[in-house]
Short mmCIF file of C-alpha atoms in Angstrom, two decimals:
data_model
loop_
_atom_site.label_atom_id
_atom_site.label_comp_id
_atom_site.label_asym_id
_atom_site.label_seq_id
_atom_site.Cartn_x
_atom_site.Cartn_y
_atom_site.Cartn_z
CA UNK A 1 0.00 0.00 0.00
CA UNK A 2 3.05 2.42 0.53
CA UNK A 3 3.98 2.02 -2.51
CA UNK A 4 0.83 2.74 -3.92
CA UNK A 5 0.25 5.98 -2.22
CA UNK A 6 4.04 6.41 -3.55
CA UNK A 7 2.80 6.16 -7.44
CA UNK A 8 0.24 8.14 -6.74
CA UNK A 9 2.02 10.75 -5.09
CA UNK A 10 4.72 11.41 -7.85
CA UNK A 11 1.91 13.30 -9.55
CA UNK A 12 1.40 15.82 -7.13
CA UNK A 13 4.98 16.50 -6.51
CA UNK A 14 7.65 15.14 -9.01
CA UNK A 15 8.63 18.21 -11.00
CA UNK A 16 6.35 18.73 -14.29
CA UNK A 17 9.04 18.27 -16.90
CA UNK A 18 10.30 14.97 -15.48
CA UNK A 19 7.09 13.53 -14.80
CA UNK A 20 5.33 14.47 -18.22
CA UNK A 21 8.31 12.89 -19.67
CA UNK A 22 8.41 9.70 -17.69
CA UNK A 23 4.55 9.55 -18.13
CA UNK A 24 4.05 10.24 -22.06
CA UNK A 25 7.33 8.76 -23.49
CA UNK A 26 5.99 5.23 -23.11
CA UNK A 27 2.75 6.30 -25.27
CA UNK A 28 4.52 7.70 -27.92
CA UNK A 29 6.47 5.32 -28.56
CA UNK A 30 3.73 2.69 -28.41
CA UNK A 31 1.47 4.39 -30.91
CA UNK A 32 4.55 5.80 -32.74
CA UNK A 33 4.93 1.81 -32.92
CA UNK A 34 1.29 1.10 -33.93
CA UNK A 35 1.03 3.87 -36.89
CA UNK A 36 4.22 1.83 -38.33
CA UNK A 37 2.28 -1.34 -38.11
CA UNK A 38 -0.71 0.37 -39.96
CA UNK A 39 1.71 1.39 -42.86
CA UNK A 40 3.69 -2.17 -42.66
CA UNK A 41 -0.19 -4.15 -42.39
CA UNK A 42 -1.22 -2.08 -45.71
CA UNK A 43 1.78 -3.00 -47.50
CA UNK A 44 1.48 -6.89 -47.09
CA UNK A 45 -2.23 -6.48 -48.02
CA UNK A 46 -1.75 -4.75 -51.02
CA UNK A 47 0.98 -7.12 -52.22
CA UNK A 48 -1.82 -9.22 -52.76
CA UNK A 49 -3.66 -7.57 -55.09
CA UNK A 50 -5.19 -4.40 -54.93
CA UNK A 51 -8.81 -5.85 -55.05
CA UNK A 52 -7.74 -7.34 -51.53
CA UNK A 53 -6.51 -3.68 -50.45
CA UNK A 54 -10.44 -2.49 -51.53
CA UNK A 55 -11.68 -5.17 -49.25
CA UNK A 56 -9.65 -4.30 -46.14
CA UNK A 57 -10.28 -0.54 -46.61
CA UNK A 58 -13.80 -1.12 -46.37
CA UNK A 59 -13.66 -3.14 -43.48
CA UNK A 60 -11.52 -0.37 -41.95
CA UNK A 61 -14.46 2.74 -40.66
CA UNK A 62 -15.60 -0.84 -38.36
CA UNK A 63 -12.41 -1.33 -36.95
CA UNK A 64 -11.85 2.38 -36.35
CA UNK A 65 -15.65 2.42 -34.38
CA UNK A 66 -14.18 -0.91 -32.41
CA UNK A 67 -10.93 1.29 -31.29
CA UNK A 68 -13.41 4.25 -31.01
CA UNK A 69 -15.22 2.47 -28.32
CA UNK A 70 -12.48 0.92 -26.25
CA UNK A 71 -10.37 4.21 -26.16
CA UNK A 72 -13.45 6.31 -25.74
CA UNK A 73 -14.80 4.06 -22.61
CA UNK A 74 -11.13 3.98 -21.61
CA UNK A 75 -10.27 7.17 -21.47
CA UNK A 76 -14.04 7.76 -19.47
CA UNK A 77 -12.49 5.09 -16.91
CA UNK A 78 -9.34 6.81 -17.24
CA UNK A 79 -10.07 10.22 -16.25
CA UNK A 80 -12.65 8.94 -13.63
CA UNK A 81 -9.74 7.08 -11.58
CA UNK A 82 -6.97 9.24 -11.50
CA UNK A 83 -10.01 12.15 -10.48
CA UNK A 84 -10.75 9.67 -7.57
CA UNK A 85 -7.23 8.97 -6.90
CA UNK A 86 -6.33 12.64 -6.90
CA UNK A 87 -9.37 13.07 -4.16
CA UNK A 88 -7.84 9.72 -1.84
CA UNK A 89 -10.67 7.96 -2.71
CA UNK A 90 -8.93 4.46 -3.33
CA UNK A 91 -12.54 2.68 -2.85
CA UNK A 92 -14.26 4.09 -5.54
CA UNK A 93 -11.35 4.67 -8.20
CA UNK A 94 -11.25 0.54 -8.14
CA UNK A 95 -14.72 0.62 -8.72
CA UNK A 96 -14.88 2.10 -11.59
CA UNK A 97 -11.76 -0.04 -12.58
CA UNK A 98 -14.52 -3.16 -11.89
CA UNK A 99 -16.65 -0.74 -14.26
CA UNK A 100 -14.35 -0.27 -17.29
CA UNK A 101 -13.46 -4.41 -18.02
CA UNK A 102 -16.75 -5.27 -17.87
CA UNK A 103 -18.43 -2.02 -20.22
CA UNK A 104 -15.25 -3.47 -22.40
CA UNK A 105 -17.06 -7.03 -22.52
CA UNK A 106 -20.40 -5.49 -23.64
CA UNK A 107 -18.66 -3.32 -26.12
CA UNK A 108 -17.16 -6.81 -27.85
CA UNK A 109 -20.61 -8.02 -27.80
CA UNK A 110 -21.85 -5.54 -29.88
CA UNK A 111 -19.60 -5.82 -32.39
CA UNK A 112 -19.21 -9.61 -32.14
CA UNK A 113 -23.40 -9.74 -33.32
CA UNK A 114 -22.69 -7.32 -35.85
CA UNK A 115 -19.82 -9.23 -37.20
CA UNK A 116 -21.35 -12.26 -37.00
CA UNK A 117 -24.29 -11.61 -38.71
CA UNK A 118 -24.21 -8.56 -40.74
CA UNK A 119 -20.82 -8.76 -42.21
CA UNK A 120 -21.43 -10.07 -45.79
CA UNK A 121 -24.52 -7.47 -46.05
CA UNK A 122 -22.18 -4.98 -45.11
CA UNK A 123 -19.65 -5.71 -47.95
CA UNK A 124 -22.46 -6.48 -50.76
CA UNK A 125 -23.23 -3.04 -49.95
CA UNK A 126 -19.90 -1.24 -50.62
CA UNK A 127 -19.41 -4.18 -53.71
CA UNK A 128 -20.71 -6.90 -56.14
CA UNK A 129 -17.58 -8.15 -56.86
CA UNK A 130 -17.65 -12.27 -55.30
CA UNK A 131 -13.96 -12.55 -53.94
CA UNK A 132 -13.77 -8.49 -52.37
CA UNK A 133 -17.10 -9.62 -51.03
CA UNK A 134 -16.08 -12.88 -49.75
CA UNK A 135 -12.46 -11.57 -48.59
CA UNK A 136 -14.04 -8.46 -46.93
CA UNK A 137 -16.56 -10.51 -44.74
CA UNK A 138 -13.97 -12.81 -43.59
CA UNK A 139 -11.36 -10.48 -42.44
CA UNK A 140 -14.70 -8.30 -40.40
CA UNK A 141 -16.23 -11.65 -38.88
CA UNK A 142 -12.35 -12.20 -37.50
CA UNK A 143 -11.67 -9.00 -36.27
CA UNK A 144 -15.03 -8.44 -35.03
CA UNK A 145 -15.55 -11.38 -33.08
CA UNK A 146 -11.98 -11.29 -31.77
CA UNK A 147 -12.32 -8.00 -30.70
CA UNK A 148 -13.01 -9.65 -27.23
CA UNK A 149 -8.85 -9.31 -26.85
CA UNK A 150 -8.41 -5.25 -27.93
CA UNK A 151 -11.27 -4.71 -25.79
CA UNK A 152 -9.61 -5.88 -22.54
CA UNK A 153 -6.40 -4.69 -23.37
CA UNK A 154 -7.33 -1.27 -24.12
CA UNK A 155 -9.63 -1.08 -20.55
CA UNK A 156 -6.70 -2.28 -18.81
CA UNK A 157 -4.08 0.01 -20.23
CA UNK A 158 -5.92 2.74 -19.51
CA UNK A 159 -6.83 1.68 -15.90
CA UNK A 160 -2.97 1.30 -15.49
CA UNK A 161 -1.83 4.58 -16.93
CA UNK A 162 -4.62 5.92 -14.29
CA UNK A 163 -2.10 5.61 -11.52
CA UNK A 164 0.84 6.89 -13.80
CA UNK A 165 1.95 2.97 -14.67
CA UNK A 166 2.48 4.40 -18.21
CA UNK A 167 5.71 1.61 -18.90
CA UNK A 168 3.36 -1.79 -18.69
CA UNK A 169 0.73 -0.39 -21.26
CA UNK A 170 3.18 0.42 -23.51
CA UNK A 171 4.97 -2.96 -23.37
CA UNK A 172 1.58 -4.26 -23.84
CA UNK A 173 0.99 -2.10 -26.99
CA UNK A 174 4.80 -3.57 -28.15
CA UNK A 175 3.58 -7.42 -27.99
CA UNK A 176 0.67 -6.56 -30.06
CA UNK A 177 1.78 -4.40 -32.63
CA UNK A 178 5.14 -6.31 -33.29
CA UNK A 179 3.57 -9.86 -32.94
CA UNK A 180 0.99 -8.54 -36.01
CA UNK A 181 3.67 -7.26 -37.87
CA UNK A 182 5.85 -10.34 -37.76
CA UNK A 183 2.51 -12.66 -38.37
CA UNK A 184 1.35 -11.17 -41.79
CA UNK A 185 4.12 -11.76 -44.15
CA UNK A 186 3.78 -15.26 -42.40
CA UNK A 187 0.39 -16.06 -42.39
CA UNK A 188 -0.21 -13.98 -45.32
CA UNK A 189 1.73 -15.65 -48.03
CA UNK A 190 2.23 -18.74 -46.15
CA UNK A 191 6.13 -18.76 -45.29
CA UNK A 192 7.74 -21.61 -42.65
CA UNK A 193 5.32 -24.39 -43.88
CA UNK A 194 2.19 -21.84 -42.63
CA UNK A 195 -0.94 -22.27 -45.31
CA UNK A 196 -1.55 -18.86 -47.56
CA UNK A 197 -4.86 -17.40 -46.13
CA UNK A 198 -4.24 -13.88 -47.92
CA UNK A 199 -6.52 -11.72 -46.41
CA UNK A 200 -7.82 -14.30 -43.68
CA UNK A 201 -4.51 -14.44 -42.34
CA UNK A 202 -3.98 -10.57 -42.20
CA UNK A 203 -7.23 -10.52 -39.94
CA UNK A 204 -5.61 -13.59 -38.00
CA UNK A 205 -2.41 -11.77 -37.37
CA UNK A 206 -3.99 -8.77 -35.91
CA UNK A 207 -6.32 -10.94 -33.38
CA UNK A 208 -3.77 -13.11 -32.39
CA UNK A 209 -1.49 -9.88 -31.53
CA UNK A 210 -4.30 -8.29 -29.99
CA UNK A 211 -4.45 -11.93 -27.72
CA UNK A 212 -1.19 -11.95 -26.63
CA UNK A 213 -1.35 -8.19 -25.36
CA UNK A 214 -4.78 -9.05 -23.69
CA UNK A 215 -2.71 -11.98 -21.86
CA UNK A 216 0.21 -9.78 -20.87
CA UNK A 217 -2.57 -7.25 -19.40
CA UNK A 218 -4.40 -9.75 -17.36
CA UNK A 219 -1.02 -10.53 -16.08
CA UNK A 220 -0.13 -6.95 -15.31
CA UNK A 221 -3.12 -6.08 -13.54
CA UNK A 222 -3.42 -9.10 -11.08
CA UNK A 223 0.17 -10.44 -10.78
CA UNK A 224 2.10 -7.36 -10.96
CA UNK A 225 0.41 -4.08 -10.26
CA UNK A 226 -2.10 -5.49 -7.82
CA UNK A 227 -3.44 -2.48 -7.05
CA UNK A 228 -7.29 -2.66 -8.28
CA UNK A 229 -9.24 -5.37 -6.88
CA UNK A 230 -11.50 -6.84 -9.40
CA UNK A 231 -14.56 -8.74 -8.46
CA UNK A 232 -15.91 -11.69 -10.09
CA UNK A 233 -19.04 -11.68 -8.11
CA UNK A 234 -21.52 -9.65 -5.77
CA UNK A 235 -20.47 -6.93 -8.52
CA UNK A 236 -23.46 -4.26 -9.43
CA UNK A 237 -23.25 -1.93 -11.67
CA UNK A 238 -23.55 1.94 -10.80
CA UNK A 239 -25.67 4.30 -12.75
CA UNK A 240 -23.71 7.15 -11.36
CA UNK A 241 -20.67 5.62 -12.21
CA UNK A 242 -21.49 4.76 -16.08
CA UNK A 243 -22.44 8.48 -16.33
CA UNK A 244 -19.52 9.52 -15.19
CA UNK A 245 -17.40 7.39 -17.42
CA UNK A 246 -19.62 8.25 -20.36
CA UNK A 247 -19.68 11.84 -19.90
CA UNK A 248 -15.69 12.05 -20.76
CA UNK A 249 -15.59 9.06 -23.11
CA UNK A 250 -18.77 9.68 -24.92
CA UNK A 251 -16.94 12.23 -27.03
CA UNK A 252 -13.81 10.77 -27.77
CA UNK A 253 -16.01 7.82 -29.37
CA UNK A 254 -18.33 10.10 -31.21
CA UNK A 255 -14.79 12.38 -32.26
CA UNK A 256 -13.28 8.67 -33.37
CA UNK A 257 -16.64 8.04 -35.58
CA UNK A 258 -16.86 11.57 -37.15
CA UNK A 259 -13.36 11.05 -38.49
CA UNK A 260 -14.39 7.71 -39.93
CA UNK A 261 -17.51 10.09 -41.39
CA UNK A 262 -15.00 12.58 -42.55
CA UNK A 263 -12.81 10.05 -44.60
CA UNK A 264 -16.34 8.59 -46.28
CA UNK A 265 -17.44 12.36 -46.64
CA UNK A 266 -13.88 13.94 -48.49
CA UNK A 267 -13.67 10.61 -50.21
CA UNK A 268 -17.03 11.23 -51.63
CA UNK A 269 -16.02 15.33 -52.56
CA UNK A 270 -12.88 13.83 -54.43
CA UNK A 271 -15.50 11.60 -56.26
CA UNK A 272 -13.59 10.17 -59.78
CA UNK A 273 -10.51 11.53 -58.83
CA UNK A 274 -8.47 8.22 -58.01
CA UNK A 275 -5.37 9.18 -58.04
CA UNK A 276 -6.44 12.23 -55.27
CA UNK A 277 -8.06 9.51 -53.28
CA UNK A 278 -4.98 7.40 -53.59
CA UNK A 279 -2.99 11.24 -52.15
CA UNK A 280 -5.33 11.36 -49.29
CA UNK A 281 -4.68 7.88 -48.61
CA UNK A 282 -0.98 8.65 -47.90
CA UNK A 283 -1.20 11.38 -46.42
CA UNK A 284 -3.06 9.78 -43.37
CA UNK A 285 -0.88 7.04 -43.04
CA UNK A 286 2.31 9.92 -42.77
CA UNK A 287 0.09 12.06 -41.11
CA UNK A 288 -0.10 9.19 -37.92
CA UNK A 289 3.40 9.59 -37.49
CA UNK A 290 3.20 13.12 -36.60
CA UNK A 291 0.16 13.42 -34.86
CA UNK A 292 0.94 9.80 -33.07
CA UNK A 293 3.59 11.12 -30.59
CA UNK A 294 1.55 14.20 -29.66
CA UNK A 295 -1.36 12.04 -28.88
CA UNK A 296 0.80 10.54 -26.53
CA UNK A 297 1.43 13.55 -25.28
CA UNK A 298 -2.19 13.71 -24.40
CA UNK A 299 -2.67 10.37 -22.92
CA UNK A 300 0.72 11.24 -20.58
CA UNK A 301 -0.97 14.76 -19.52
CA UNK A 302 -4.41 13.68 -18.87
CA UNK A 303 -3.89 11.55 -15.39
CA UNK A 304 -1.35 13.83 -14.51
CA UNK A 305 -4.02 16.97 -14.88
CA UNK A 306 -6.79 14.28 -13.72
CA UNK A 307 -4.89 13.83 -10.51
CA UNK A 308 -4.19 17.51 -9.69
CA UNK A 309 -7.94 18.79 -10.30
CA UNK A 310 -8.75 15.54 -8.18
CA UNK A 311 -6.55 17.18 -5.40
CA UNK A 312 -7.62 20.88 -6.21
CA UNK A 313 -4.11 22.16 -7.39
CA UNK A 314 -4.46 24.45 -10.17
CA UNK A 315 -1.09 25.89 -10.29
CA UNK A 316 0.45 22.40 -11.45
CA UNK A 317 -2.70 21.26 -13.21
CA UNK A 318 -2.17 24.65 -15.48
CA UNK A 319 1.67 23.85 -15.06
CA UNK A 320 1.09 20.84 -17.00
CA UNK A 321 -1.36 21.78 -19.74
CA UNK A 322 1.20 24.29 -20.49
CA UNK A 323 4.70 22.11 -20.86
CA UNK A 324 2.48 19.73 -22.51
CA UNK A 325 1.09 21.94 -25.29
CA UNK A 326 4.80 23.56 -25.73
CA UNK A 327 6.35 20.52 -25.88
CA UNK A 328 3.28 19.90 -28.74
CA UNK A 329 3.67 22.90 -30.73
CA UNK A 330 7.28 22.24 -30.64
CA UNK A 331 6.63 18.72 -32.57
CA UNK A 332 4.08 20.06 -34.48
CA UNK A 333 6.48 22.50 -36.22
CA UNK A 334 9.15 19.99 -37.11
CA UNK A 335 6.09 18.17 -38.51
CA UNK A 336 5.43 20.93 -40.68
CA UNK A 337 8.88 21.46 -41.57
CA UNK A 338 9.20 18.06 -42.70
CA UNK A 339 5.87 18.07 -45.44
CA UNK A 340 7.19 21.03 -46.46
CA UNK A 341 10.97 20.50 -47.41
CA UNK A 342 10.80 16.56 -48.28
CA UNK A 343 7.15 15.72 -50.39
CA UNK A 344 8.53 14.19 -52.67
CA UNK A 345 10.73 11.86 -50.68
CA UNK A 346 7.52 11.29 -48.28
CA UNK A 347 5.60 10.23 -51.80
CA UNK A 348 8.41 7.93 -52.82
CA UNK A 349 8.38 5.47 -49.84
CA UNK A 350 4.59 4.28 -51.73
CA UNK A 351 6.05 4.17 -54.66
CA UNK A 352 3.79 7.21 -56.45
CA UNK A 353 3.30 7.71 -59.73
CA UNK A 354 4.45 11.00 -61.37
CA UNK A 355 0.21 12.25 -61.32
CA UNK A 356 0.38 11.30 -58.08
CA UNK A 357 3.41 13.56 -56.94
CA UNK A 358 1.92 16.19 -59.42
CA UNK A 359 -1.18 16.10 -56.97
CA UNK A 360 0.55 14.58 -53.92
CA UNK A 361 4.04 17.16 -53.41
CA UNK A 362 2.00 20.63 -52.94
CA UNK A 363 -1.47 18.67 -51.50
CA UNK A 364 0.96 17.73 -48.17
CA UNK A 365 2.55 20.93 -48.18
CA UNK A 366 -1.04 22.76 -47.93
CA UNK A 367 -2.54 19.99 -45.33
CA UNK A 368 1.00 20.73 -43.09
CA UNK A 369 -0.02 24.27 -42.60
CA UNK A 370 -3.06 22.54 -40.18
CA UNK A 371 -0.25 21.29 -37.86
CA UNK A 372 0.15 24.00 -35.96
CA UNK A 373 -3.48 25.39 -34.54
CA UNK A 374 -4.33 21.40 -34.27
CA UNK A 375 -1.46 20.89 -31.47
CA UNK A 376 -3.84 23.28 -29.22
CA UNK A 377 -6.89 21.43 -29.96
CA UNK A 378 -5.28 17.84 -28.94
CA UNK A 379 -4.25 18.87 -25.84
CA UNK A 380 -7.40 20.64 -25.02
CA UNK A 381 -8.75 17.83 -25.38
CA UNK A 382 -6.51 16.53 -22.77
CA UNK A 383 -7.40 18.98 -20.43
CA UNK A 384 -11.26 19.24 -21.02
CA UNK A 385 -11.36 15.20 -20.51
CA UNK A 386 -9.10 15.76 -17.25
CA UNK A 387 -11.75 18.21 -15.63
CA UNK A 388 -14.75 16.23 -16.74
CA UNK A 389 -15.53 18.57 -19.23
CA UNK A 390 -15.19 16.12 -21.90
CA UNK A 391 -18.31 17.55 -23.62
CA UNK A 392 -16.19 20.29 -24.81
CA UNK A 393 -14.11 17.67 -27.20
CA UNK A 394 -16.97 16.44 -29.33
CA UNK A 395 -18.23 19.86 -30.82
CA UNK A 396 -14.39 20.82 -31.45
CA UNK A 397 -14.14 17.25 -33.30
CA UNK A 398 -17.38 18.00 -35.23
CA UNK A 399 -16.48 21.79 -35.96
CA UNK A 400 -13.04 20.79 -37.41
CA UNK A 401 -13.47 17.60 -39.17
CA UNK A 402 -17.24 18.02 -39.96
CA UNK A 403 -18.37 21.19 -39.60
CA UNK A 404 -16.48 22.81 -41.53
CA UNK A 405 -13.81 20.35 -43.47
CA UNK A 406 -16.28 18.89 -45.89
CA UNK A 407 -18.07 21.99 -46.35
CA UNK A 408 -14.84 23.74 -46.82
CA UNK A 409 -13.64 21.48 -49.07
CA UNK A 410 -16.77 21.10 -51.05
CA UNK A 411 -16.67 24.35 -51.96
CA UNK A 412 -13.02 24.78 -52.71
CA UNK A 413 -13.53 21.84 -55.21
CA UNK A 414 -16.18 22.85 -57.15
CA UNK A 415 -14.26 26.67 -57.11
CA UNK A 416 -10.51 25.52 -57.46
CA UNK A 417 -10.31 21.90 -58.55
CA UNK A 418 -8.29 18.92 -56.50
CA UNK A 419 -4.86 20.96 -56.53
CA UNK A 420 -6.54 23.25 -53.80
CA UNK A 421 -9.01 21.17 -51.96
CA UNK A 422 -6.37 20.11 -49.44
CA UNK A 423 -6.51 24.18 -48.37
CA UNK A 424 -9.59 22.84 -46.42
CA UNK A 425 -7.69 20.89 -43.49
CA UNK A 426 -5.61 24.39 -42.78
CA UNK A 427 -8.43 26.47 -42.81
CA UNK A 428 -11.31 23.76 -40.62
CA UNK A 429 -8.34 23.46 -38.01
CA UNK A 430 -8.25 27.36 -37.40
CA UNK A 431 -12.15 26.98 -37.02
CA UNK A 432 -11.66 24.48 -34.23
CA UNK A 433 -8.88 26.07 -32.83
CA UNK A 434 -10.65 29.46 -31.76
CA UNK A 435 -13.43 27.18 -30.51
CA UNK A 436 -11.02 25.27 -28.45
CA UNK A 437 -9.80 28.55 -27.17
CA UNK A 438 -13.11 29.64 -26.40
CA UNK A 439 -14.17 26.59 -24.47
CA UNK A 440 -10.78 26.80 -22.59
CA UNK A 441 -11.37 30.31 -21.18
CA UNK A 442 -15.05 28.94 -20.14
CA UNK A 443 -13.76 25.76 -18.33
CA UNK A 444 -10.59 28.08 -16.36
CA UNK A 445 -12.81 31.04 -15.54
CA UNK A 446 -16.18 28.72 -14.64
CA UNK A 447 -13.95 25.58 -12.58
CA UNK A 448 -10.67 25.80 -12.95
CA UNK A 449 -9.51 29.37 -11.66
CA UNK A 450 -11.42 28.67 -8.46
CA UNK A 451 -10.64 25.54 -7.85
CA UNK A 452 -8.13 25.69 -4.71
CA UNK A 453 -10.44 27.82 -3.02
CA UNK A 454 -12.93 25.51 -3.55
CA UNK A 455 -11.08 22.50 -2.39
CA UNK A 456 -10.04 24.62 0.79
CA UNK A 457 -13.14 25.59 1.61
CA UNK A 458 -14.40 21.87 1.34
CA UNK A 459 -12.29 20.81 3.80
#
């Protein structure tokens, strides 16, 4: 139990630098690791033919809704614990830990039915071709019903990086990621006496990395942590509790499903323009690794600024929020830097065609100009989700990739044409940043400014 209190306590005294460091390094390099495995997973798949590509990519706004849920519920568990930790209260923190795994198990369900059952109707719908059909529906019914393992894995990461364990998650996101990535060339095209599944095995790769991280969780969080204190029975759920989760993780699973809407939606604006499609296909996979590591600045920040409004200290829950977004902007710019000096060399690692790089070199170096105002929207994310103001996050989602993108970009390409459409990602991020702003100023002068004298005049 010492040193319990102990890991708890290094968030309300370990200098701000050190600690955000020590908390968010492990989740950048995690997802850092994960948005490699997305390129390295679309590479094997296309290999075998590009109709087997098609039937992946349509498979792919389900899988993001399956990560939209167990983040979004996650983070809701998240916030909720490291608020109760923050406040000493041990007793309901693990309850909401006893909340998140099983939420996680009727989240699989959901998805589980729908794979199960609604699959192939979901493909014949996107195509009539038999073998994207038939390829498509196996690889959802796999990673649907197997989504049993991300689920848990997910719930427990984020119950661990609740109490600033931010190491263990990110070994856990390692086992997963690099077991998939060894597993598809295998599996895939049938190498070391393995049969060829093709797209079957891709899906089997990704559940069977998704497994062993579930296993290495389970491990974590009774063997080695042993902190939270999970029931089997005379569990009942809370009403109170599920609210509280939902009103911080609602949002970040609606935010996760607009931008599944969004890719549909400027997919749809780009209409016959392939080789534009093909453009904004890259530039989200190269985007990942920029916006990756400041996302992990976010998930480093958040129980860190959970903790401190828990325990009523503004000065180093403001502290925070501020090395955070510095340390953001700072990324962001070499980001920038980066799509605008090397394009072409960015282009070249998938092999693009001379249209392509006609479309591709000056569509990255317009979308790079949204770096910068979307490093302040990330992490006020991070800070609305902190102070249970996650209802803030959603209408800053909406506003930028919603909102305004699609209309944005509508409009610039029926007026300019494809070589300026890209302008709209720049222009919808300023949009959501002066909301975030906005919304920022509310939460500090409405909760935030007063909230020592608050906590003093609780006690």
């Amino acid at each position: 139990m010492q040193e319990n209190l102990k890991q708890e306590n290094k968030m309300g005294v370990m200098p701000i630098g050190r600690l955000l460091a020590s908390m968010a390094w492990p989740a950048i390099i995690s997802m850092t690791i994960n948005a490699l495995y997305n390129i390295v997973d679309s590479m094997f798949v296309a290999k075998i033919s590009e109709d087997a590509l098609a039937a992946v990519t349509y498979v792919f706004p389900i899988n993001m809704l399956i990560v939209a849920f167990g983040v979004g519920t996650g983070v809701g568990v998240n916030s909720l614990i490291a608020r109760r930790l923050g406040a000493k209260n041990f007793e309901e923190a693990n309850y909401a830990a006893e909340h998140g795994l099983r939420l996680a198990l009727i989240n699989w369900a959901l998805f589980a039915v729908f794979g199960a059952f609604f699959a192939k109707l979901f493909m014949s719908s996107y195509s009539d071709i038999p073998h994207i059909v038939n390829d498509g529906t196996a690889y959802m019914r796999i990673t649907t019903i197997g989504s049993i393992f991300v689920m848990i894995s997910m719930m427990t990461e984020k119950t661990l990086q609740a109490r600033g364990n931010m190491i263990l998650p990110m070994v856990s996101s390692l086992i997963g990621a690099l077991t998939n990535i060894v597993l598809d060339p295998i599996l895939i095209f049938g190498y070391f006496g393995m049969p060829k599944l093709g797209v079957t095995g891709a899906a089997a790769a990704t559940v069977i990395g998704q497994f062993l991280s579930m296993c290495f969780c389970i491990i974590v969080l009774f063997k080695i942590d042993n902190f939270y204190k999970i029931r089997i029975k005379g569990f009942k759920f809370s009403a109170k509790i599920i609210k509280d989760i939902y009103e911080v993780g609602m949002p970040g699973i609606v935010m996760q499903a607009i931008g599944s809407v969004m890719l549909l939606g400027f997919n749809a604006i780009l209409g016959e323009h392939t080789t534009a499609v093909a453009v904004l296909g890259v530039y989200f996979r190269l985007q990942s690794f920029i916006f990756m590591p400041v996302f992990g600045l976010n998930q480093g920040s958040m129980p860190i600024m959970g903790y401190n409004y828990g325990a009523g200290n503004r000065e180093r829950l403001m502290r925070t929020f501020k090395v955070a977004f510095t340390a953001a902007l700072v990324y962001m710019l070499f980001g920038f830097l980066l799509f605008q000096i090397f394009p072409k060399n960015l282009l070249d690692i998938f092999e693009a065609s001379s249209q392509m790089k006609m479309i591709g070199i000056s569509a990255l170096r317009m979308i790079s100009f949204c770096f910068i105002p979307a490093s302040f929207g990330i992490m006020a994310t991070a800070i609305f989700q902190a102070t249970a103001h996650g209802v803030f996050s959603l209408p800053s989602s909406f506003i930028r990739q919603l909102a305004s993108l699609l209309p944005i970009a509508w409009v610039l390409m029926r007026t300019l044409g494809v070589q300026y459409v890209w302008l709209a990602f720049p222009l919808a991020e300023i949009i959501g940043f002066i909301f975030s702003l906005i919304a920022l100023k509310y939460v500090y002068s409405r909760d935030i400014k007063n909230l020592q004298s608050i906590t003093i005049a609780a006690v």
